[in-house]
Short mmCIF file of C-alpha atoms in Angstrom, two decimals:
data_model
loop_
_atom_site.label_atom_id
_atom_site.label_comp_id
_atom_site.label_asym_id
_atom_site.label_seq_id
_atom_site.Cartn_x
_atom_site.Cartn_y
_atom_site.Cartn_z
CA MET A 1 0.00 0.00 0.00
CA ILE A 2 0.98 3.61 -0.52
CA GLY A 3 0.27 6.30 2.07
CA ILE A 4 0.79 10.01 2.65
CA SER A 5 1.60 12.01 5.77
CA PHE A 6 -0.27 15.06 7.02
CA TYR A 7 0.61 17.45 9.81
CA LEU A 8 -1.58 19.60 12.04
CA ASN A 9 0.26 22.85 11.29
CA ASP A 10 -0.16 22.50 7.53
CA SER A 11 -2.97 24.79 6.36
CA ASP A 12 -3.24 22.86 3.10
CA ALA A 13 -3.64 19.46 4.76
CA PRO A 14 -7.40 19.10 4.01
CA LYS A 15 -6.80 19.81 0.32
CA LYS A 16 -3.91 17.35 0.22
CA LEU A 17 -6.00 14.62 1.85
CA ILE A 18 -8.75 15.10 -0.70
CA GLU A 19 -6.29 15.10 -3.63
CA ALA A 20 -4.58 11.97 -2.31
CA SER A 21 -7.93 10.23 -2.01
CA GLU A 22 -8.77 11.16 -5.60
CA CYS A 23 -5.46 9.55 -6.64
CA GLY A 24 -6.49 6.30 -4.94
CA VAL A 25 -4.60 6.64 -1.66
CA THR A 26 -6.30 4.98 1.33
CA ARG A 27 -3.63 5.33 4.06
CA ALA A 28 -2.18 8.29 5.94
CA PHE A 29 0.18 8.91 8.85
CA THR A 30 0.03 11.78 11.32
CA SER A 31 1.25 12.68 14.79
CA LEU A 32 -1.18 13.37 17.64
CA HIS A 33 1.55 14.31 20.11
CA ILE A 34 -0.08 17.69 20.79
CA PRO A 35 1.74 19.94 23.28
CA GLU A 36 -0.51 21.72 25.77
CA GLU A 37 0.86 25.12 24.84
CA LYS A 38 -0.62 24.64 21.38
CA GLY A 39 -4.11 23.65 22.41
CA ASP A 40 -5.58 25.23 19.28
CA LEU A 41 -4.28 22.21 17.40
CA ALA A 42 -6.79 19.96 19.14
CA GLU A 43 -9.70 21.12 17.00
CA ARG A 44 -7.40 21.06 13.99
CA ALA A 45 -6.59 17.41 14.67
CA LYS A 46 -10.26 16.45 14.91
CA GLU A 47 -11.05 18.41 11.74
CA LEU A 48 -8.33 16.64 9.74
CA LEU A 49 -9.29 13.23 11.09
CA HIS A 50 -12.86 13.88 9.96
CA VAL A 51 -11.65 14.93 6.51
CA ALA A 52 -9.55 11.77 6.21
CA ARG A 53 -12.45 9.59 7.34
CA ASP A 54 -14.82 11.23 4.85
CA CYS A 55 -12.23 10.61 2.10
CA GLY A 56 -12.00 6.92 2.98
CA ILE A 57 -8.44 7.29 4.25
CA SER A 58 -7.41 5.20 7.26
CA VAL A 59 -5.13 7.11 9.61
CA TYR A 60 -2.19 5.73 11.58
CA ALA A 61 -1.05 8.09 14.32
CA ASP A 62 1.69 8.66 16.85
CA VAL A 63 -0.01 9.04 20.24
CA SER A 64 0.89 9.47 23.89
CA LYS A 65 -1.00 9.16 27.15
CA HIS A 66 -1.68 12.91 26.93
CA THR A 67 -3.40 12.68 23.53
CA PRO A 68 -6.97 12.23 24.89
CA VAL A 69 -6.69 15.33 27.09
CA HIS A 70 -5.28 17.44 24.27
CA LEU A 71 -8.01 16.29 21.88
CA GLY A 72 -10.82 16.56 24.41
CA ILE A 73 -11.85 12.93 24.03
CA GLU A 74 -12.61 10.35 26.69
CA SER A 75 -9.76 7.96 25.90
CA LEU A 76 -7.55 6.71 23.10
CA MET A 77 -10.32 4.25 22.24
CA SER A 78 -12.36 7.24 21.04
CA LEU A 79 -9.88 7.76 18.20
CA SER A 80 -11.45 4.82 16.42
CA SER A 81 -14.66 6.79 15.79
CA LEU A 82 -12.54 9.59 14.34
CA GLY A 83 -11.05 7.26 11.72
CA VAL A 84 -7.77 6.25 13.37
CA SER A 85 -6.96 2.64 12.46
CA GLY A 86 -3.53 2.20 14.02
CA ILE A 87 -1.44 3.86 16.70
CA ARG A 88 2.25 4.16 17.50
CA LEU A 89 2.51 4.26 21.26
CA ASP A 90 4.84 6.63 23.08
CA ASP A 91 6.75 5.34 26.10
CA GLY A 92 4.81 4.70 29.30
CA PHE A 93 2.18 2.21 28.18
CA SER A 94 2.00 -1.01 30.17
CA ALA A 95 1.66 -4.42 28.53
CA GLU A 96 -1.92 -4.59 29.80
CA GLU A 97 -2.78 -1.20 28.25
CA THR A 98 -1.15 -2.18 24.97
CA LEU A 99 -3.10 -5.45 24.84
CA SER A 100 -6.34 -3.58 25.48
CA LEU A 101 -5.63 -1.05 22.72
CA ALA A 102 -4.73 -3.86 20.34
CA ASN A 103 -8.34 -5.01 20.49
CA GLU A 104 -9.34 -1.74 18.79
CA PHE A 105 -6.30 -0.63 16.75
CA TYR A 106 -3.34 -1.97 14.88
CA ILE A 107 -0.35 -1.39 17.16
CA ALA A 108 2.70 -0.04 15.34
CA VAL A 109 6.00 -1.07 16.89
CA ASN A 110 9.30 0.56 15.99
CA ALA A 111 10.87 -1.52 13.23
CA SER A 112 14.04 0.59 13.32
CA THR A 113 14.91 -0.05 16.95
CA LEU A 114 13.24 -3.17 18.36
CA SER A 115 15.32 -6.32 18.70
CA LYS A 116 14.10 -9.86 18.11
CA GLN A 117 14.03 -10.46 21.87
CA GLU A 118 11.88 -7.38 22.48
CA ILE A 119 9.32 -8.22 19.81
CA GLU A 120 9.15 -11.84 20.98
CA ALA A 121 8.48 -10.54 24.50
CA LEU A 122 5.50 -8.57 23.17
CA LEU A 123 4.19 -11.65 21.39
CA SER A 124 4.65 -13.72 24.53
CA ALA A 125 2.66 -11.12 26.49
CA GLY A 126 -0.37 -11.92 24.35
CA LEU A 127 -0.11 -9.72 21.27
CA HIS A 128 -0.65 -11.50 17.94
CA HIS A 129 1.17 -10.77 14.70
CA HIS A 130 -2.10 -9.82 12.97
CA GLN A 131 -2.55 -7.00 15.52
CA LEU A 132 0.85 -5.48 14.80
CA LEU A 133 2.62 -3.33 12.25
CA ALA A 134 6.39 -2.84 12.15
CA TRP A 135 6.90 0.84 11.41
CA HIS A 136 10.32 2.23 10.58
CA ASN A 137 11.28 5.76 11.65
CA PHE A 138 11.93 8.64 9.29
CA TYR A 139 15.11 10.69 9.68
CA PRO A 140 14.94 14.45 8.97
CA ARG A 141 18.63 15.17 9.47
CA PRO A 142 20.95 14.27 6.58
CA GLU A 143 23.40 11.42 7.29
CA THR A 144 21.19 9.85 9.99
CA GLY A 145 18.98 7.64 7.81
CA LEU A 146 19.30 3.90 8.14
CA GLU A 147 22.14 1.97 6.52
CA GLU A 148 20.88 -0.50 3.92
CA THR A 149 22.11 -3.76 5.45
CA PHE A 150 20.71 -2.90 8.88
CA PHE A 151 17.41 -1.82 7.33
CA GLN A 152 17.15 -5.12 5.46
CA GLN A 153 17.97 -7.16 8.57
CA GLN A 154 15.25 -5.42 10.57
CA THR A 155 12.75 -5.73 7.74
CA ASP A 156 13.51 -9.44 7.32
CA LEU A 157 13.10 -9.97 11.07
CA PHE A 158 9.55 -8.66 11.10
CA ASN A 159 8.59 -10.39 7.86
CA GLU A 160 9.75 -13.69 9.39
CA LEU A 161 7.37 -12.98 12.28
CA ARG A 162 4.57 -12.21 9.76
CA ILE A 163 4.33 -8.59 10.89
CA PRO A 164 3.83 -6.17 7.94
CA VAL A 165 6.58 -3.56 7.56
CA CYS A 166 6.07 0.16 6.82
CA ALA A 167 8.76 2.63 5.74
CA TYR A 168 9.09 6.21 4.48
CA ILE A 169 10.27 7.94 1.34
CA PRO A 170 10.66 11.73 0.85
CA GLY A 171 8.16 13.78 -1.08
CA GLU A 172 8.73 15.10 -4.57
CA ASP A 173 8.14 18.79 -3.86
CA GLU A 174 7.85 20.67 -0.56
CA LYS A 175 9.94 19.22 2.28
CA ARG A 176 8.95 19.39 5.92
CA GLY A 177 10.76 21.74 8.30
CA PRO A 178 12.68 22.58 10.24
CA VAL A 179 15.47 20.83 8.32
CA TYR A 180 13.75 20.66 4.89
CA GLN A 181 15.92 17.74 3.73
CA GLY A 182 13.25 15.09 3.22
CA LEU A 183 11.94 12.38 5.53
CA PRO A 184 13.33 9.02 4.38
CA THR A 185 13.82 5.87 6.39
CA ARG A 186 17.01 4.95 4.52
CA GLU A 187 19.70 7.53 3.91
CA LYS A 188 20.12 6.32 0.31
CA ASP A 189 16.60 7.57 -0.46
CA ARG A 190 17.08 11.18 0.72
CA ASN A 191 17.95 12.63 -2.68
CA ARG A 192 16.75 9.77 -4.83
CA CYS A 193 13.71 9.73 -7.13
CA PRO A 194 10.84 8.89 -4.71
CA PHE A 195 9.19 6.52 -7.17
CA THR A 196 12.41 4.55 -7.56
CA SER A 197 12.79 4.44 -3.78
CA ALA A 198 9.27 3.05 -3.39
CA VAL A 199 9.82 0.30 -5.98
CA ASP A 200 13.07 -0.59 -4.21
CA LEU A 201 11.38 -0.72 -0.78
CA TYR A 202 8.63 -3.01 -2.06
CA GLY A 203 11.34 -5.27 -3.44
CA CYS A 204 12.99 -5.31 0.00
CA GLY A 205 9.83 -6.71 1.60
CA VAL A 206 8.13 -3.51 2.75
CA ALA A 207 4.35 -3.84 2.71
CA GLU A 208 3.37 -0.17 3.05
CA VAL A 209 5.32 2.85 1.78
CA TYR A 210 4.53 6.30 3.20
CA ILE A 211 5.61 9.66 1.83
CA GLY A 212 6.94 11.39 4.94
CA ASP A 213 6.91 14.95 3.62
CA PRO A 214 3.63 16.90 3.58
CA CYS A 215 3.54 17.44 -0.17
CA ALA A 216 3.49 14.24 -2.18
CA GLY A 217 2.43 15.59 -5.57
CA SER A 218 -0.47 14.09 -7.52
CA SER A 219 1.79 12.91 -10.35
CA LEU A 220 3.93 10.86 -7.96
CA LEU A 221 0.89 9.52 -6.12
CA LYS A 222 -0.79 8.39 -9.32
CA ARG A 223 2.36 6.56 -10.44
CA LEU A 224 2.76 4.92 -7.04
CA VAL A 225 -0.88 3.82 -6.79
CA GLN A 226 -0.76 2.43 -10.31
CA TYR A 227 2.41 0.48 -9.51
CA GLN A 228 0.91 -0.71 -6.22
CA GLU A 229 -2.05 -2.16 -8.13
CA SER A 230 -0.27 -3.62 -11.16
CA ARG A 231 3.38 -4.10 -10.11
CA ILE A 232 4.26 -3.03 -13.67
CA ILE A 233 7.36 -0.83 -13.74
CA PRO A 234 6.85 2.18 -16.04
CA LEU A 235 9.89 3.18 -18.08
CA ARG A 236 9.76 6.49 -19.89
CA ILE A 237 11.45 6.12 -23.26
CA ARG A 238 12.37 8.00 -26.38
CA SER A 239 11.72 5.79 -29.39
CA PRO A 240 9.51 5.87 -32.49
CA HIS A 241 9.81 2.09 -32.85
CA ILE A 242 8.35 0.56 -29.69
CA GLU A 243 5.89 1.10 -26.85
CA GLY A 244 3.52 -1.00 -24.75
CA THR A 245 3.76 -3.58 -21.97
CA TYR A 246 6.27 -6.43 -22.07
CA SER A 247 7.51 -9.14 -19.73
CA VAL A 248 11.15 -9.72 -18.90
CA ARG A 249 12.53 -13.24 -19.15
CA PRO A 250 12.62 -15.23 -15.87
CA ASP A 251 16.31 -16.03 -16.34
CA VAL A 252 18.28 -12.92 -15.45
CA SER A 253 21.02 -11.76 -17.79
CA ARG A 254 23.98 -9.83 -16.45
CA ASP A 255 24.09 -7.07 -19.05
CA VAL A 256 20.60 -6.69 -20.51
CA LEU A 257 16.90 -7.04 -19.85
CA ARG A 258 15.46 -9.42 -22.45
CA LEU A 259 11.82 -8.86 -23.41
CA VAL A 260 9.84 -12.02 -24.20
CA ASP A 261 7.75 -12.55 -27.33
CA THR A 262 9.61 -9.93 -29.35
CA ARG A 263 11.45 -12.12 -31.87
CA SER A 264 10.35 -11.89 -35.48
CA VAL A 265 10.24 -14.15 -38.53
CA LYS A 266 10.34 -11.05 -40.73
CA PRO A 267 13.66 -9.59 -41.86
CA VAL A 268 15.30 -7.03 -39.57
CA PRO A 269 17.99 -5.27 -41.62
CA PRO A 270 20.93 -3.74 -39.78
CA PHE A 271 20.60 -0.03 -38.98
CA HIS A 272 21.92 2.29 -36.29
CA THR A 273 24.28 -0.34 -34.94
CA VAL A 274 25.95 2.09 -32.57
CA GLU A 275 27.35 1.88 -29.04
CA ARG A 276 24.73 0.68 -26.56
CA ARG A 277 25.03 2.93 -23.56
CA MET A 278 23.05 2.22 -20.39
CA GLY A 279 19.33 2.48 -21.07
CA ALA A 280 19.64 1.75 -24.80
CA ILE A 281 16.69 -0.17 -26.25
CA THR A 282 17.93 -2.57 -28.89
CA MET A 283 16.63 -5.05 -31.45
CA ASP A 284 18.67 -7.95 -32.78
CA ASN A 285 18.90 -7.82 -36.56
CA ASP A 286 19.29 -10.52 -39.21
CA GLY A 287 22.91 -11.01 -38.22
CA TYR A 288 21.78 -12.96 -35.14
CA GLY A 289 19.61 -15.37 -37.11
CA ARG A 290 16.82 -16.85 -34.99
CA TYR A 291 17.26 -14.08 -32.40
CA ARG A 292 16.18 -11.44 -34.95
CA GLY A 293 13.65 -9.01 -33.53
CA GLU A 294 14.47 -9.71 -29.88
CA VAL A 295 14.25 -6.48 -27.90
CA GLN A 296 16.62 -5.84 -25.03
CA ILE A 297 17.42 -2.95 -22.69
CA ALA A 298 21.05 -2.38 -21.75
CA LYS A 299 21.68 -2.38 -17.98
CA THR A 300 25.23 -1.16 -18.48
CA ASN A 301 27.35 0.45 -21.19
CA LEU A 302 28.00 -2.00 -24.03
CA PRO A 303 29.98 -1.65 -27.26
CA ALA A 304 28.48 -1.40 -30.71
CA ASN A 305 27.53 -4.72 -32.29
CA ALA A 306 26.87 -5.09 -36.01
CA ASN A 307 24.08 -7.57 -35.19
CA VAL A 308 22.21 -5.22 -32.81
CA ASN A 309 20.17 -2.16 -33.79
CA VAL A 310 19.64 0.65 -31.26
CA ILE A 311 15.97 1.68 -31.55
CA GLY A 312 15.58 4.04 -28.58
CA TYR A 313 16.57 4.96 -25.04
CA VAL A 314 15.12 4.86 -21.55
CA ILE A 315 15.33 8.41 -20.19
CA GLU A 316 18.16 8.95 -17.73
CA GLU A 317 15.83 9.65 -14.78
CA ASP A 318 14.55 6.06 -15.02
CA HIS A 319 17.91 4.31 -15.38
CA GLU A 320 18.02 3.33 -11.72
CA LEU A 321 14.77 1.39 -12.17
CA LEU A 322 16.59 -1.02 -14.49
CA SER A 323 18.51 -2.53 -11.58
CA LEU A 324 15.24 -3.15 -9.71
CA VAL A 325 13.59 -5.27 -12.41
CA ARG A 326 12.81 -8.76 -11.12
CA PRO A 327 12.68 -12.05 -13.08
CA GLY A 328 9.43 -12.16 -15.07
CA GLN A 329 8.71 -8.49 -14.26
CA LYS A 330 6.36 -6.58 -16.52
CA LEU A 331 7.55 -3.27 -17.97
CA ALA A 332 5.46 -0.52 -19.52
CA LEU A 333 7.46 1.35 -22.17
CA LEU A 334 6.01 4.86 -22.30
CA PRO A 335 7.16 7.25 -25.05
CA VAL A 336 7.73 10.83 -23.85
#
């Protein structure tokens, strides 16, 4: 699933919730840690929760024991009627309180910090895996995002325990203050194309990807929702010779992506047999006999080959997606 984040001090949050819903988004994260000196945010929180509920967006929220007082509600249980589906508990909740809340909400545990022993202790206390989410942190300050190997180890741990994992990517436009450097879980995603980061996270075993920054952008959201539903990787290309949806062979080649069902019995004369730089879309010509017509995409720079015609290029912004293509993956080649 793909989700957005909204924040109580963002005057455009209602509009962004509505736009996200229109793009097909059904999940959102927010924080309900509301300091007493900003009590005016209590009504704001309830307003935004109502907007999200009316849009069909389930909200997952950071909460503390002070949240009910700040919101003017009887207890955390009352958040359910406001559209909150899951909660990340601040420190200070007993095992008994957590178990009680788990009867009403998904409980989000910290996937970035909990050890195997700690999560097994929660399960032994009576929590069940279907009541839990493993939610990674986001890291506003540059250089503090998670290292890839550690992230993968933590993600694998929770997947082995059948607890769905959530993680963050930065937004495409406006970044959240006060640092304004994006809100990724992994440091590698801070300045990366958010769509590429999301595809990568799904491939790492993440079940739900959230855009941490307040402005996701409808273009990005539409691409993410479409990928979430189809798992077809869109590649923007420049070529007058090919477009459409193709499958990649299940046996992975080192240098190229080979598209199935592209060979031809018709002649393919040699033309434009130039160097195949990364992202080049090629077609084998008559010089390769029974391979004629086979379309490939170069994953690395390759030399010219008299038996291979270059018929187009994947745009540079999408090159990183080539390394994320899985065996049997479907690709949509979209001329721009």
